[in-house]
Tab-separated table of C-alpha atoms and ligand atoms in Angstrom:
chain	number	residue	atom	x	y	z
R	10	MET	CA	70.750	87.314	109.611
R	11	ASN	CA	73.969	85.462	110.671
R	12	ALA	CA	77.320	87.427	110.811
R	13	PRO	CA	79.843	85.911	108.452
R	14	ALA	CA	81.688	83.521	110.660
R	15	PRO	CA	83.765	80.367	109.593
R	16	ARG	CA	81.051	78.184	111.808
R	17	SER	CA	77.963	79.875	109.843
R	18	LEU	CA	79.996	78.697	106.554
R	19	ARG	CA	79.797	75.060	107.882
R	20	ARG	CA	76.396	75.207	108.767
R	21	TYR	CA	75.710	76.769	105.291
R	22	ALA	CA	77.695	74.064	103.363
R	23	GLU	CA	75.895	71.259	105.726
R	24	GLN	CA	72.238	72.528	105.414
R	25	CYS	CA	72.038	74.508	102.359
R	26	LEU	CA	74.214	72.613	100.058
R	27	GLY	CA	73.459	68.999	101.426
R	28	LEU	CA	77.182	68.354	102.398
R	29	LYS	CA	76.461	66.994	105.770
R	30	LYS	CA	76.806	63.375	104.719
R	31	TYR	CA	80.038	64.146	102.548
R	32	LEU	CA	82.096	65.947	105.057
R	33	ARG	CA	81.496	62.998	107.439
R	34	GLN	CA	82.064	59.928	105.014
R	35	PRO	CA	84.289	61.851	102.137
R	36	GLY	CA	85.916	58.375	100.680
R	37	ASP	CA	88.300	58.278	103.718
R	38	GLY	CA	90.861	55.387	102.967
R	39	ARG	CA	92.833	55.520	106.103
R	40	LEU	CA	92.837	52.216	107.906
R	41	GLN	CA	92.495	53.108	111.684
R	42	PRO	CA	92.015	57.090	111.602
R	43	THR	CA	92.390	58.692	114.956
R	44	ILE	CA	91.491	62.228	113.839
R	45	ALA	CA	87.843	62.284	112.461
R	46	ALA	CA	87.713	62.932	108.572
R	47	ILE	CA	85.376	66.012	109.160
R	48	THR	CA	88.043	67.732	111.278
R	49	LEU	CA	90.681	67.434	108.250
R	50	LEU	CA	88.405	68.089	105.826
R	51	TRP	CA	86.500	71.069	106.919
R	52	SER	CA	89.866	72.566	108.067
R	53	MET	CA	91.327	72.613	104.414
R	54	LEU	CA	88.040	73.957	103.113
R	55	VAL	CA	87.911	76.832	105.571
R	56	ALA	CA	91.497	77.675	105.606
R	57	ARG	CA	91.294	77.746	101.595
R	58	ILE	CA	88.511	80.408	102.227
R	59	LEU	CA	90.901	82.173	104.325
R	60	ARG	CA	93.376	81.962	101.942
R	61	GLU	CA	95.778	79.867	103.789
R	62	VAL	CA	96.923	77.258	101.503
R	63	SER	CA	99.685	75.055	102.712
R	64	PHE	CA	99.025	72.135	105.089
R	65	HIS	CA	101.635	73.789	107.663
R	66	ALA	CA	99.369	77.072	107.491
R	67	VAL	CA	96.075	74.954	108.082
R	68	GLU	CA	97.798	73.339	111.084
R	69	GLN	CA	98.943	76.897	112.277
R	70	LEU	CA	95.426	78.066	111.841
R	71	VAL	CA	93.955	75.464	113.756
R	72	HIS	CA	96.385	75.649	116.524
R	73	SER	CA	96.203	79.545	117.143
R	74	ALA	CA	92.484	80.067	116.367
R	75	ASN	CA	89.466	78.826	118.752
R	76	CYS	CA	88.646	75.385	117.198
R	77	THR	CA	85.034	75.649	117.858
R	78	SER	CA	85.098	79.113	116.055
R	79	LEU	CA	86.619	77.271	113.005
R	80	GLY	CA	83.883	74.730	113.272
R	81	ILE	CA	86.212	71.993	114.152
R	82	GLN	CA	86.667	69.635	116.897
R	83	ARG	CA	90.643	69.426	117.606
R	84	THR	CA	94.237	70.286	116.444
R	85	PHE	CA	96.444	68.189	114.623
R	86	GLY	CA	99.561	68.102	112.654
R	87	ASP	CA	100.316	68.918	109.211
R	88	ASP	CA	101.576	65.247	108.241
R	89	ALA	CA	98.113	64.256	109.135
R	90	LEU	CA	96.851	66.170	105.863
R	91	GLY	CA	99.175	64.643	103.583
R	92	TYR	CA	98.468	61.082	104.648
R	93	PHE	CA	94.466	61.973	104.704
R	94	THR	CA	94.518	63.512	101.253
R	95	GLU	CA	96.621	60.489	99.810
R	96	ARG	CA	94.080	58.313	100.744
R	97	LEU	CA	90.866	60.144	100.078
R	98	ASP	CA	88.715	58.670	96.985
R	99	PRO	CA	88.387	61.874	94.231
R	100	ALA	CA	85.029	60.111	93.148
R	101	VAL	CA	83.336	61.168	96.233
R	102	THR	CA	84.521	64.802	96.206
R	103	ARG	CA	83.735	65.032	92.708
R	104	ALA	CA	80.009	63.571	93.461
R	105	ALA	CA	79.902	66.204	96.240
R	106	LEU	CA	80.835	68.926	93.632
R	107	VAL	CA	78.117	68.067	91.282
R	108	SER	CA	75.482	67.416	94.119
R	109	SER	CA	76.245	70.923	95.494
R	110	LEU	CA	75.615	72.376	91.828
R	111	GLN	CA	72.518	70.410	91.273
R	112	ARG	CA	71.177	71.764	94.786
R	113	ALA	CA	72.110	75.396	93.747
R	114	LYS	CA	69.944	75.040	90.877
R	115	ARG	CA	66.981	73.843	92.757
R	116	ASN	CA	67.683	76.684	94.916
R	117	LYS	CA	67.369	78.852	92.077
R	118	ALA	CA	70.989	80.390	92.279
R	119	PHE	CA	70.862	80.719	88.294
R	120	GLU	CA	67.470	81.868	88.012
R	121	ASN	CA	68.237	85.167	86.459
R	122	SER	CA	70.018	83.558	83.429
R	123	ARG	CA	68.378	82.354	80.472
R	124	PHE	CA	70.949	80.138	79.823
R	125	ILE	CA	73.344	77.913	81.816
R	126	GLY	CA	76.800	77.573	80.384
R	127	LEU	CA	79.718	75.201	80.760
R	128	ALA	CA	83.262	76.093	79.815
R	129	ILE	CA	86.359	73.627	79.586
R	130	ASP	CA	89.724	74.952	79.525
R	131	GLY	CA	93.139	73.660	80.385
R	132	THR	CA	95.822	75.377	82.722
R	133	THR	CA	99.036	74.777	84.427
R	134	ALA	CA	99.117	74.577	88.355
R	135	GLY	CA	102.100	73.759	90.685
R	136	HIS	CA	105.745	73.853	89.655
R	137	SER	CA	108.257	71.631	91.395
R	138	THR	CA	111.998	71.323	90.743
R	139	GLN	CA	112.024	67.931	91.756
R	140	HIS	CA	110.201	64.955	89.848
R	141	GLY	CA	107.566	63.878	92.276
R	142	CYS	CA	104.392	61.840	90.516
R	143	ALA	CA	103.240	60.489	87.507
R	144	TRP	CA	101.677	63.632	86.223
R	145	CYS	CA	104.799	65.763	86.282
R	146	ARG	CA	105.497	67.237	82.969
R	147	PRO	CA	109.243	68.074	82.399
R	148	GLN	CA	110.122	71.851	81.530
R	149	HIS	CA	113.074	72.259	79.275
R	150	ASN	CA	115.354	75.154	78.474
R	151	ALA	CA	116.476	76.287	75.189
R	152	LYS	CA	119.149	73.591	75.435
R	153	LYS	CA	116.576	70.759	75.838
R	154	GLU	CA	117.678	70.272	79.374
R	155	VAL	CA	115.037	69.444	82.037
R	156	ILE	CA	114.987	72.794	84.427
R	157	GLY	CA	111.758	71.750	86.547
R	158	TYR	CA	108.663	69.955	86.482
R	159	SER	CA	104.661	71.281	86.216
R	160	HIS	CA	101.328	69.756	86.518
R	161	GLN	CA	98.635	70.541	84.121
R	162	LEU	CA	94.662	69.865	84.370
R	163	ALA	CA	91.613	70.424	82.173
R	164	THR	CA	88.878	72.261	84.079
R	165	ILE	CA	85.186	72.570	83.842
R	166	SER	CA	83.207	75.314	85.262
R	167	VAL	CA	79.522	76.754	85.221
R	168	VAL	CA	79.663	80.158	83.180
R	169	GLY	CA	77.036	82.857	82.318
R	170	ALA	CA	74.904	82.253	84.868
R	171	GLY	CA	75.551	84.923	87.041
R	172	LEU	CA	78.375	83.260	89.223
R	173	SER	CA	81.368	81.222	87.999
R	174	LEU	CA	81.668	77.756	89.604
R	175	PRO	CA	84.440	75.513	88.791
R	176	PHE	CA	83.358	71.792	89.701
R	177	ASP	CA	86.033	69.203	88.071
R	178	GLY	CA	89.512	69.030	86.872
R	179	GLU	CA	91.028	66.409	85.147
R	180	PRO	CA	95.151	65.904	85.099
R	181	TYR	CA	97.130	65.223	82.056
R	182	GLY	CA	100.547	63.980	82.328
R	183	PRO	CA	103.501	63.379	80.119
R	184	GLY	CA	101.951	61.579	76.727
R	185	ASP	CA	98.462	62.705	77.500
R	186	SER	CA	97.062	65.873	76.473
R	187	GLU	CA	94.732	68.858	77.204
R	188	TYR	CA	92.501	67.945	74.588
R	189	ALA	CA	92.183	64.148	75.688
R	190	ALA	CA	91.794	65.163	79.268
R	191	GLY	CA	89.004	67.672	78.104
R	192	GLN	CA	87.059	64.934	76.359
R	193	ARG	CA	87.106	62.702	79.701
R	194	LEU	CA	86.023	65.596	81.692
R	195	LEU	CA	83.107	66.380	79.473
R	196	ALA	CA	81.890	62.960	79.238
R	197	ARG	CA	82.035	62.459	83.314
R	198	ALA	CA	80.702	65.810	83.762
R	199	MET	CA	77.654	65.468	81.480
R	200	THR	CA	76.968	61.835	82.831
R	201	ALA	CA	76.814	63.119	86.518
R	202	LEU	CA	74.809	66.235	85.917
R	203	GLY	CA	72.462	64.915	83.459
R	204	PRO	CA	71.674	66.229	79.995
R	205	ARG	CA	69.039	69.091	81.149
R	206	PHE	CA	71.361	70.848	83.567
R	207	ALA	CA	73.380	73.074	81.115
R	208	ASP	CA	72.191	74.681	77.945
R	209	TYR	CA	75.538	74.976	76.210
R	210	LEU	CA	79.386	74.256	76.365
R	211	VAL	CA	81.669	77.067	75.354
R	212	VAL	CA	85.521	76.217	74.602
R	213	ASP	CA	88.398	78.142	72.742
R	214	GLY	CA	89.962	77.441	69.455
R	215	GLU	CA	91.912	74.446	70.196
R	216	TYR	CA	89.153	72.576	71.078
R	217	ALA	CA	87.214	73.145	67.804
R	218	THR	CA	88.083	69.802	66.311
R	219	ALA	CA	85.948	67.325	64.827
R	220	PRO	CA	86.671	64.536	67.714
R	221	PHE	CA	85.719	67.071	70.545
R	222	LEU	CA	82.757	68.563	68.795
R	223	HIS	CA	81.563	64.771	68.139
R	224	ALA	CA	82.181	64.081	71.880
R	225	ALA	CA	79.821	67.234	72.703
R	226	ASP	CA	77.247	65.663	70.245
R	227	ARG	CA	77.581	62.208	72.181
R	228	ALA	CA	77.365	63.908	75.543
R	229	GLY	CA	74.010	65.826	74.473
R	230	ILE	CA	75.119	69.311	74.580
R	231	LYS	CA	75.259	72.023	71.811
R	232	VAL	CA	78.721	73.670	71.462
R	233	VAL	CA	79.929	77.036	70.715
R	234	ALA	CA	83.631	77.343	69.783
R	235	ARG	CA	86.263	80.082	68.721
R	236	LEU	CA	87.143	79.959	65.098
R	237	LYS	CA	90.768	80.347	64.635
R	238	ASP	CA	93.520	79.746	62.137
R	239	ASN	CA	93.453	76.011	63.081
R	240	LEU	CA	90.650	75.623	60.744
R	241	PRO	CA	91.764	77.550	57.698
R	242	GLU	CA	89.391	76.168	55.065
R	243	LEU	CA	86.375	77.386	57.065
R	244	SER	CA	88.266	80.545	58.393
R	245	GLN	CA	88.893	81.734	54.732
R	246	SER	CA	85.377	80.973	53.815
R	247	VAL	CA	83.971	82.959	56.683
R	248	GLU	CA	86.168	85.883	55.718
R	249	ARG	CA	85.255	85.640	51.940
R	250	ARG	CA	81.729	86.128	52.728
R	251	PHE	CA	81.575	88.265	55.791
R	252	ALA	CA	84.100	90.938	54.282
R	253	ALA	CA	81.723	91.399	51.321
R	254	GLN	CA	78.532	91.910	53.486
R	255	PRO	CA	77.362	94.666	56.082
R	256	PRO	CA	76.755	93.280	59.405
R	257	THR	CA	73.432	91.084	59.892
R	258	SER	CA	72.435	93.118	62.846
R	259	THR	CA	73.822	95.799	65.219
R	260	HIS	CA	73.071	96.046	69.026
R	261	ARG	CA	74.531	98.011	72.004
R	262	ASP	CA	76.206	96.143	75.067
R	263	GLY	CA	76.678	98.793	77.633
R	264	LYS	CA	78.569	101.701	76.221
R	265	ASP	CA	79.952	99.323	73.226
R	266	ARG	CA	78.474	99.110	69.935
R	267	ILE	CA	78.354	95.425	68.610
R	268	GLU	CA	78.182	94.624	64.858
R	269	ILE	CA	77.369	90.944	64.365
R	270	TRP	CA	77.669	88.955	61.006
R	271	ASP	CA	75.764	85.804	61.302
R	272	ALA	CA	75.361	82.790	58.973
R	273	PRO	CA	74.160	79.196	59.425
R	274	ASP	CA	75.128	77.663	56.365
R	275	PHE	CA	79.007	77.015	56.102
R	276	ALA	CA	80.079	73.935	54.831
R	277	PRO	CA	81.617	71.503	57.520
R	278	TRP	CA	85.190	70.536	57.253
R	279	GLU	CA	85.917	66.747	55.978
R	280	THR	CA	86.063	65.187	59.268
R	281	LEU	CA	83.322	66.897	60.797
R	282	HIS	CA	79.891	65.068	60.772
R	283	TRP	CA	77.685	68.245	61.014
R	284	ASP	CA	75.417	69.140	58.017
R	285	ARG	CA	76.190	72.746	58.133
R	286	VAL	CA	78.173	74.919	60.397
R	287	ARG	CA	76.791	78.390	61.792
R	288	VAL	CA	79.335	80.740	62.289
R	289	ILE	CA	79.301	84.493	63.870
R	290	ARG	CA	81.331	87.258	63.492
R	291	TYR	CA	81.369	89.980	66.140
R	292	ARG	CA	83.128	93.490	65.974
R	293	GLN	CA	82.896	95.212	69.515
R	294	HIS	CA	83.387	99.128	69.058
R	295	LYS	CA	84.624	100.444	72.484
R	296	PRO	CA	83.770	104.235	73.169
R	297	ASP	CA	87.752	104.834	73.292
R	298	GLY	CA	88.149	103.472	69.633
R	299	THR	CA	89.228	100.001	70.568
R	300	ILE	CA	87.532	96.960	68.341
R	301	ILE	CA	87.699	93.469	69.378
R	302	GLN	CA	86.696	90.900	66.589
R	303	ALA	CA	86.204	87.429	66.857
R	304	GLU	CA	84.493	84.478	65.123
R	305	TRP	CA	82.741	81.673	66.873
R	306	LEU	CA	81.114	78.463	65.429
R	307	THR	CA	78.330	76.545	66.902
R	308	ASN	CA	75.609	73.849	66.264
R	309	PHE	CA	72.823	76.009	67.650
R	310	SER	CA	70.162	77.088	65.047
R	311	LEU	CA	68.957	80.751	64.689
R	312	ARG	CA	65.751	79.874	66.139
R	313	GLN	CA	67.402	78.446	69.286
R	314	VAL	CA	69.948	81.282	70.129
R	315	GLY	CA	69.700	84.726	68.331
R	316	SER	CA	72.977	86.528	67.345
R	317	LEU	CA	73.089	88.695	70.506
R	318	SER	CA	72.786	85.612	72.799
R	319	LEU	CA	75.353	83.825	70.820
R	320	TYR	CA	77.520	86.851	71.172
R	321	ARG	CA	77.198	86.954	74.934
R	322	ILE	CA	77.694	82.951	75.413
R	323	GLY	CA	80.952	83.369	73.542
R	324	LYS	CA	82.107	86.255	76.223
R	325	SER	CA	81.038	83.986	78.993
R	326	ARG	CA	84.368	81.630	78.199
R	327	TRP	CA	86.373	84.201	79.685
R	328	GLU	CA	84.826	83.401	83.073
R	329	ILE	CA	87.002	80.233	82.986
R	330	GLU	CA	89.901	82.228	82.977
R	331	ASN	CA	89.028	85.413	85.042
R	332	GLN	CA	86.960	84.025	87.765
R	333	GLY	CA	87.928	80.275	87.514
R	334	PHE	CA	91.810	80.189	86.986
R	335	ASN	CA	93.092	83.521	88.042
R	336	ASP	CA	90.925	83.576	91.371
R	337	ALA	CA	91.682	79.956	91.995
R	338	LYS	CA	95.422	80.636	91.880
R	339	ASN	CA	95.772	84.317	93.087
R	340	ARG	CA	93.296	83.758	96.118
R	341	TYR	CA	92.828	80.169	96.505
R	342	GLY	CA	96.523	78.764	96.069
R	343	LEU	CA	95.422	76.403	92.950
R	344	GLU	CA	99.318	76.515	92.218
R	345	HIS	CA	100.681	75.479	95.315
R	346	ILE	CA	101.880	71.951	95.943
R	347	CYS	CA	100.683	70.981	99.510
R	348	HIS	CA	101.990	67.522	99.367
R	349	HIS	CA	103.718	66.023	95.969
R	350	GLU	CA	102.006	63.117	95.778
R	351	GLN	CA	99.610	62.113	92.884
R	352	ASN	CA	96.244	61.574	94.823
R	353	SER	CA	97.046	64.108	97.104
R	354	ILE	CA	97.443	67.032	94.555
R	355	LEU	CA	94.170	65.979	92.720
R	356	LEU	CA	92.138	66.012	96.110
R	357	VAL	CA	93.842	69.676	96.999
R	358	TRP	CA	92.699	70.928	93.304
R	359	LEU	CA	89.171	69.346	93.806
R	360	LEU	CA	88.899	70.988	97.316
R	361	THR	CA	90.019	74.196	96.155
R	362	PHE	CA	86.951	74.200	93.711
R	363	LEU	CA	84.665	73.221	96.565
R	364	ALA	CA	85.988	75.777	98.823
R	365	ILE	CA	85.311	78.384	95.902
R	366	MET	CA	81.820	77.078	95.465
R	367	ILE	CA	80.994	77.039	99.215
R	368	GLU	CA	82.457	80.792	99.335
R	369	ARG	CA	80.519	82.168	96.332
R	370	LEU	CA	77.099	80.611	96.663
R	371	TYR	CA	77.364	81.572	100.545
R	372	ARG	CA	78.298	85.263	99.537
R	373	ILE	CA	76.398	85.843	96.484
R	374	ARG	CA	73.511	83.948	96.901
R	375	TYR	CA	73.219	83.359	100.539
R	376	LEU	CA	74.426	86.691	102.425
R	377	HIS	CA	73.164	88.702	99.543
R	378	ARG	CA	69.421	88.117	100.159
R	379	GLY	CA	66.562	90.884	100.220
R	380	THR	CA	68.171	94.248	100.790
R	381	HIS	CA	71.435	92.878	102.166
R	382	ARG	CA	74.416	94.324	100.124
R	383	ARG	CA	76.729	91.956	98.350
R	384	HIS	CA	80.257	91.550	99.874
R	385	SER	CA	83.029	91.129	97.730
R	386	ALA	CA	85.399	88.104	98.218
R	387	ASP	CA	88.054	90.236	99.850
R	388	GLN	CA	85.232	91.708	102.161
R	389	LEU	CA	83.876	88.383	102.992
R	390	CYS	CA	87.616	87.048	103.962
R	391	ARG	CA	88.344	90.114	106.172
R	392	LEU	CA	85.111	89.722	107.802
R	393	LEU	CA	85.651	85.902	108.593
R	394	TRP	CA	89.628	86.796	109.810
R	395	LEU	CA	87.743	89.583	112.062
R	396	HIS	CA	85.256	87.279	113.399
R	397	LEU	CA	88.319	84.691	114.343
R	398	ALA	CA	90.221	87.512	115.892
R	399	GLY	CA	87.478	88.538	118.130
R	400	PRO	CA	84.246	87.071	118.253
R	401	GLY	CA	81.585	89.116	119.847
R	402	LYS	CA	83.220	92.359	119.340
R	403	LEU	CA	82.040	92.900	115.979
R	404	ASN	CA	78.788	94.489	114.898
R	405	SER	CA	77.248	92.082	112.769
R	406	SER	CA	74.757	94.057	110.689
Q	20	LIG	ZN1	104.233	65.631	90.326
């Protein structure tokens, strides 16, 4: 087996994820490039996996490491990365993310899961004191004075399938909304992935509105959405009915006891064109006495998805927050603005998702085969750094 080395990561991306052509032809819009696109692109990807996120750090890393051990051909200045990402076509990187996902599915990366889910959610990524692009959203203090700018994007991720893989983002600037960006993102993702890739879409309460649920219907995907107070009529009838009934079923989830109320026949609110709305309430009793309760609505029938599976689908939404946004920000620098230009910001977000996808599939599905133990993300990062520090000196077993 290959030792985890930056070079073997590139081989894995090219051969197992089918990214060879993308790395050479990533939609480079530079007119007379002197540095090959693959040099700049792979440097940004491998640097992110090594958790070096600024363009200056990428340049320093490439200058100080042996280029061939990083899997690149030559050094360059950080201004080359700004110029390159300003002119890189986001559609080509988005297509590479989707084709890597499809290949991962064909290679049975998700085969231990009964369902493959998608989650959509919005987040803030990148603050700036200066206005720098059309996606800058002003932030105000209590006196309504502008104190800075932030950038926001809706993101979509594979969830509930053993490994979380964020694979696209849609920015929303001033005058736009998370909710509109989420609908554009869903339509684009479903067109690219095809109707059979995923089994469900899971979203938080703010997406539980008729236009978004209808958008999911048009996209051909069943939806599971958190039911909160923004739907007071449905919430009240759920409370009236479930408070008067014992749970429909009880289950064990590890050490927790789960009570589930499940009813398929609530009336839709006025604007929702569904015949009926199915709602579950779960009450999760933890050994320390903590109780977690939540309600979810769906258009899955009981025959399609049982109560316990629906509970697990609801829980899978947390992955986009925990393994999606938190990891992308804390480990891979999603919040850092490398170069404050609109297209460059979007490309850096998309390349962050691609770096996460390569790292997770390589670490969790490729290195961890047969009897090989699974490395944590921190362990793999450390092994890659050690490899750069002293190739040949490490025991690679
Ligand atoms: Zn901006």
